[in-house]
mmCIF file of C-alpha atoms in Angstrom:
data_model
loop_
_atom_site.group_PDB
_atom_site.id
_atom_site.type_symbol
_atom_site.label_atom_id
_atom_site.label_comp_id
_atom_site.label_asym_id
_atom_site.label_seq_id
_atom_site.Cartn_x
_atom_site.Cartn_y
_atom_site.Cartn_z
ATOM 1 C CA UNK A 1 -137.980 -96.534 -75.222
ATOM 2 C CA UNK A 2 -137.548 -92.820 -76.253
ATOM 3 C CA UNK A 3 -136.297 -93.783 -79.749
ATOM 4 C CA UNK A 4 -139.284 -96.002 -80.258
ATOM 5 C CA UNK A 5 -141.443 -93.200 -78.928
ATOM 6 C CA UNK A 6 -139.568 -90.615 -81.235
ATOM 7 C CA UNK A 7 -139.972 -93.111 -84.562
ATOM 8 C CA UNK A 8 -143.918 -93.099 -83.441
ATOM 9 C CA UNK A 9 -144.581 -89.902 -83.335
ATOM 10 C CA UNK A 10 -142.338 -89.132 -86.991
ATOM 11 C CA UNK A 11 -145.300 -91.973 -88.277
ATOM 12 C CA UNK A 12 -147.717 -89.242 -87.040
ATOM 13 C CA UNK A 13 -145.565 -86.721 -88.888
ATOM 14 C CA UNK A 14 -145.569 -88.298 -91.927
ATOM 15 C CA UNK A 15 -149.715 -89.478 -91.804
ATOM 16 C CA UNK A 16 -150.221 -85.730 -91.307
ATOM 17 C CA UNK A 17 -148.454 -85.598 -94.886
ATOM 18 C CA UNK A 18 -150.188 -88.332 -96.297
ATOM 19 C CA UNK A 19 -153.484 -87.099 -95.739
ATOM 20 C CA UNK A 20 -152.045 -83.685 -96.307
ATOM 21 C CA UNK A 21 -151.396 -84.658 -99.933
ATOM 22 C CA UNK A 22 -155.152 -86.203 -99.885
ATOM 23 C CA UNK A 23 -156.319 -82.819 -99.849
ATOM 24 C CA UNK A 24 -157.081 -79.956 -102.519
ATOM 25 C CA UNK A 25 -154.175 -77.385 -101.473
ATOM 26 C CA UNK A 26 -151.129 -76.480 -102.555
ATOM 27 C CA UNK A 27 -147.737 -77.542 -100.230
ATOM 28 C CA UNK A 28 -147.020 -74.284 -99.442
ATOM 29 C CA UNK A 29 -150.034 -73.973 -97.069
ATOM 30 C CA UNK A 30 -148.806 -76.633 -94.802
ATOM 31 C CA UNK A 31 -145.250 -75.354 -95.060
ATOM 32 C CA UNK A 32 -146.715 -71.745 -93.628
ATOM 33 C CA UNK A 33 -149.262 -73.103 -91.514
ATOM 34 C CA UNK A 34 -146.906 -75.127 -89.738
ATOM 35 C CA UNK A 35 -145.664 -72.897 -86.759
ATOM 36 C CA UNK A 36 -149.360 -71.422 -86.409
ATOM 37 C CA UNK A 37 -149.765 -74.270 -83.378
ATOM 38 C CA UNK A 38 -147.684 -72.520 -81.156
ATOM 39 C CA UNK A 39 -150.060 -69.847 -80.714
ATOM 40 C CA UNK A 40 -150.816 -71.535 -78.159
ATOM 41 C CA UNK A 41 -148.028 -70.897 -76.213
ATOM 42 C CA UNK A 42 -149.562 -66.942 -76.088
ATOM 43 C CA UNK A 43 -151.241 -68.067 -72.689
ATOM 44 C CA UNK A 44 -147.972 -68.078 -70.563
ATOM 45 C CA UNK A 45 -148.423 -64.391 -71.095
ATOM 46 C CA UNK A 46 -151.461 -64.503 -68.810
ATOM 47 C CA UNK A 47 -149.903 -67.617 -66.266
ATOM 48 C CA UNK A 48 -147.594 -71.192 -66.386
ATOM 49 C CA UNK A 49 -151.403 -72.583 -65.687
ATOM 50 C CA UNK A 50 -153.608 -70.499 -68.579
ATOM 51 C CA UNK A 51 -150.189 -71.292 -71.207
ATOM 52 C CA UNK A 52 -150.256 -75.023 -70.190
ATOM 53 C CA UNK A 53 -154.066 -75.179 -71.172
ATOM 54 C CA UNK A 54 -154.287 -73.170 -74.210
ATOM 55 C CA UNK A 55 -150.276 -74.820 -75.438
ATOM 56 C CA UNK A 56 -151.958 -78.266 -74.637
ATOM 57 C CA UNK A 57 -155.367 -77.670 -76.119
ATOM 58 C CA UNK A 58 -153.874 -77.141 -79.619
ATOM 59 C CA UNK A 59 -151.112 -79.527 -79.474
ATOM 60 C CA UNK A 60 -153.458 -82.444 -78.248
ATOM 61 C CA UNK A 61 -154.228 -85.271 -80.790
ATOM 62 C CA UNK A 62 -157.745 -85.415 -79.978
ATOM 63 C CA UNK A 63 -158.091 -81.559 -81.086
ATOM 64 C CA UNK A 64 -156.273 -82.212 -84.443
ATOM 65 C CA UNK A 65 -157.937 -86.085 -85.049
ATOM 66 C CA UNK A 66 -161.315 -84.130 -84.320
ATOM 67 C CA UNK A 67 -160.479 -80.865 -86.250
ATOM 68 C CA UNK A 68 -160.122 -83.442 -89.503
ATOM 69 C CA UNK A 69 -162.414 -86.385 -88.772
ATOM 70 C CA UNK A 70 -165.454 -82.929 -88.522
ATOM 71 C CA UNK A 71 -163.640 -81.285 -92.074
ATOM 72 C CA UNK A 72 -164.500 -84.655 -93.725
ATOM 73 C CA UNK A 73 -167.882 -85.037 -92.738
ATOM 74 C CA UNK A 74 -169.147 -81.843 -93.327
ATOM 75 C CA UNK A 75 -167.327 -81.793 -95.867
ATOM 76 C CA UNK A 76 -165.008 -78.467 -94.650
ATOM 77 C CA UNK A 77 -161.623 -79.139 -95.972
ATOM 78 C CA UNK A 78 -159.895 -75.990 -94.184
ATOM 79 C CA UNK A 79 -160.937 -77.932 -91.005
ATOM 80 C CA UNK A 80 -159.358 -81.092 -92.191
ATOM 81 C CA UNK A 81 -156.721 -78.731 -93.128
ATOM 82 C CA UNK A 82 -155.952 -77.103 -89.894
ATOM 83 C CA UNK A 83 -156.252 -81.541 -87.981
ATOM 84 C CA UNK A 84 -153.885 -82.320 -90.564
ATOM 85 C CA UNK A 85 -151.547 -79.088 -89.444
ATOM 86 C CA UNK A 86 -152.338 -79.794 -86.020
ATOM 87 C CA UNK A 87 -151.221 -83.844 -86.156
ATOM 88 C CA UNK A 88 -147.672 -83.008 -87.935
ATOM 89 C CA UNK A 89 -146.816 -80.167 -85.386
ATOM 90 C CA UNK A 90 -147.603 -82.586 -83.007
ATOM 91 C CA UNK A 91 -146.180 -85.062 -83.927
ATOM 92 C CA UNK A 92 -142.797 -83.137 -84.825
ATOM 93 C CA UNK A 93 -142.696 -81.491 -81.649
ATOM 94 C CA UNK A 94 -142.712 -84.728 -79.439
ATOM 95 C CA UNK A 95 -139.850 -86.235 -81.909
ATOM 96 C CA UNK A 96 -138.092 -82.955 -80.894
ATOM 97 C CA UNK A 97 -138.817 -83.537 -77.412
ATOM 98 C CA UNK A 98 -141.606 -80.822 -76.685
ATOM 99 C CA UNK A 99 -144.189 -82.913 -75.328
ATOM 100 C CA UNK A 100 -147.782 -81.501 -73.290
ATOM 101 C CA UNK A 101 -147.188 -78.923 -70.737
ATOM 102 C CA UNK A 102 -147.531 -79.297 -66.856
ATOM 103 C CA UNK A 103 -148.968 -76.295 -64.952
ATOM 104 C CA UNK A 104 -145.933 -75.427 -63.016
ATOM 105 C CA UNK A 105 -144.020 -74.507 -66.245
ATOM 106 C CA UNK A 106 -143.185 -74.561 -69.621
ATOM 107 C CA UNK A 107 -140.322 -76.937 -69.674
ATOM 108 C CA UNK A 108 -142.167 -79.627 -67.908
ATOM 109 C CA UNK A 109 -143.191 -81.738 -69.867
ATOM 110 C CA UNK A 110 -145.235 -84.969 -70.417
ATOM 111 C CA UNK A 111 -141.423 -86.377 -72.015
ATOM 112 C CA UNK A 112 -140.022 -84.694 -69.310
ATOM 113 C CA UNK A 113 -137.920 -81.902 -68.706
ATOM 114 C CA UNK A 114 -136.998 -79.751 -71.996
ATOM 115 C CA UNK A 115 -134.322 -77.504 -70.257
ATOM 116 C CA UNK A 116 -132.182 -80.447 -69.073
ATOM 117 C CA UNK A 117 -130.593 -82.660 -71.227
ATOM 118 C CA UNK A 118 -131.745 -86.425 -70.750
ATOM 119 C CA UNK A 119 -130.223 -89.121 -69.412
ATOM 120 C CA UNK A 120 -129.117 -92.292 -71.717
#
């Protein structure tokens, strides 16, 4: 199940590349833009509770599918942009493992537990 969970989510990735390349910027803005997601981690400076809302926030499809599906109607494409940005980091980090935060801490995770190494 995990591997079939890990090939979904690098179909995200590369969607978030295909409508990356749909787009009027160069491919260095997604290259730098990449890591800017995990600005959301900057709320486990406050609390495990305040980091796992503000990490999850931006890391949630719904904000990234949202971010791009309002760029295109109003015609904003540094919103579509910044879903497209927001899908591949997604989508990356859950290949990686790094799934949506639970409020007791940062390496609990939807995928489970990041500090441990899983279980075949």
């Amino acid at each position: 199940m995990r591997l079939l969970i890990k090939i979904e989510e690098l179909c995200v990735f590369g969607l978030s590349l295909f409508l990356f390349a749909q787009l009027d910027y160069a491919w260095w803005w997604y290259v730098v833009l990449f890591l800017a997601p995990d600005a959301g981690m900057l709320g486990y400076l406050a609390n495990p509770v305040v980091g796992a809302i503000t990490y999850n926030v931006v890391h949630h499809r719904a904000t990234a599918v949202g971010a791009y599906v309002v760029g295109a109607l109003t015609g904003t494409p540094a919103l579509q942009l910044a879903g497209v940005v927001l899908l591949g980091h997604s989508g990356l980090d859950r290949v990686l493992g790094y799934g949506l935060k639970h409020t007791d801490s940062f390496q609990y995770t939807h995928l489970g537990d990041i500090a441990r190494p899983r279980q075949a």
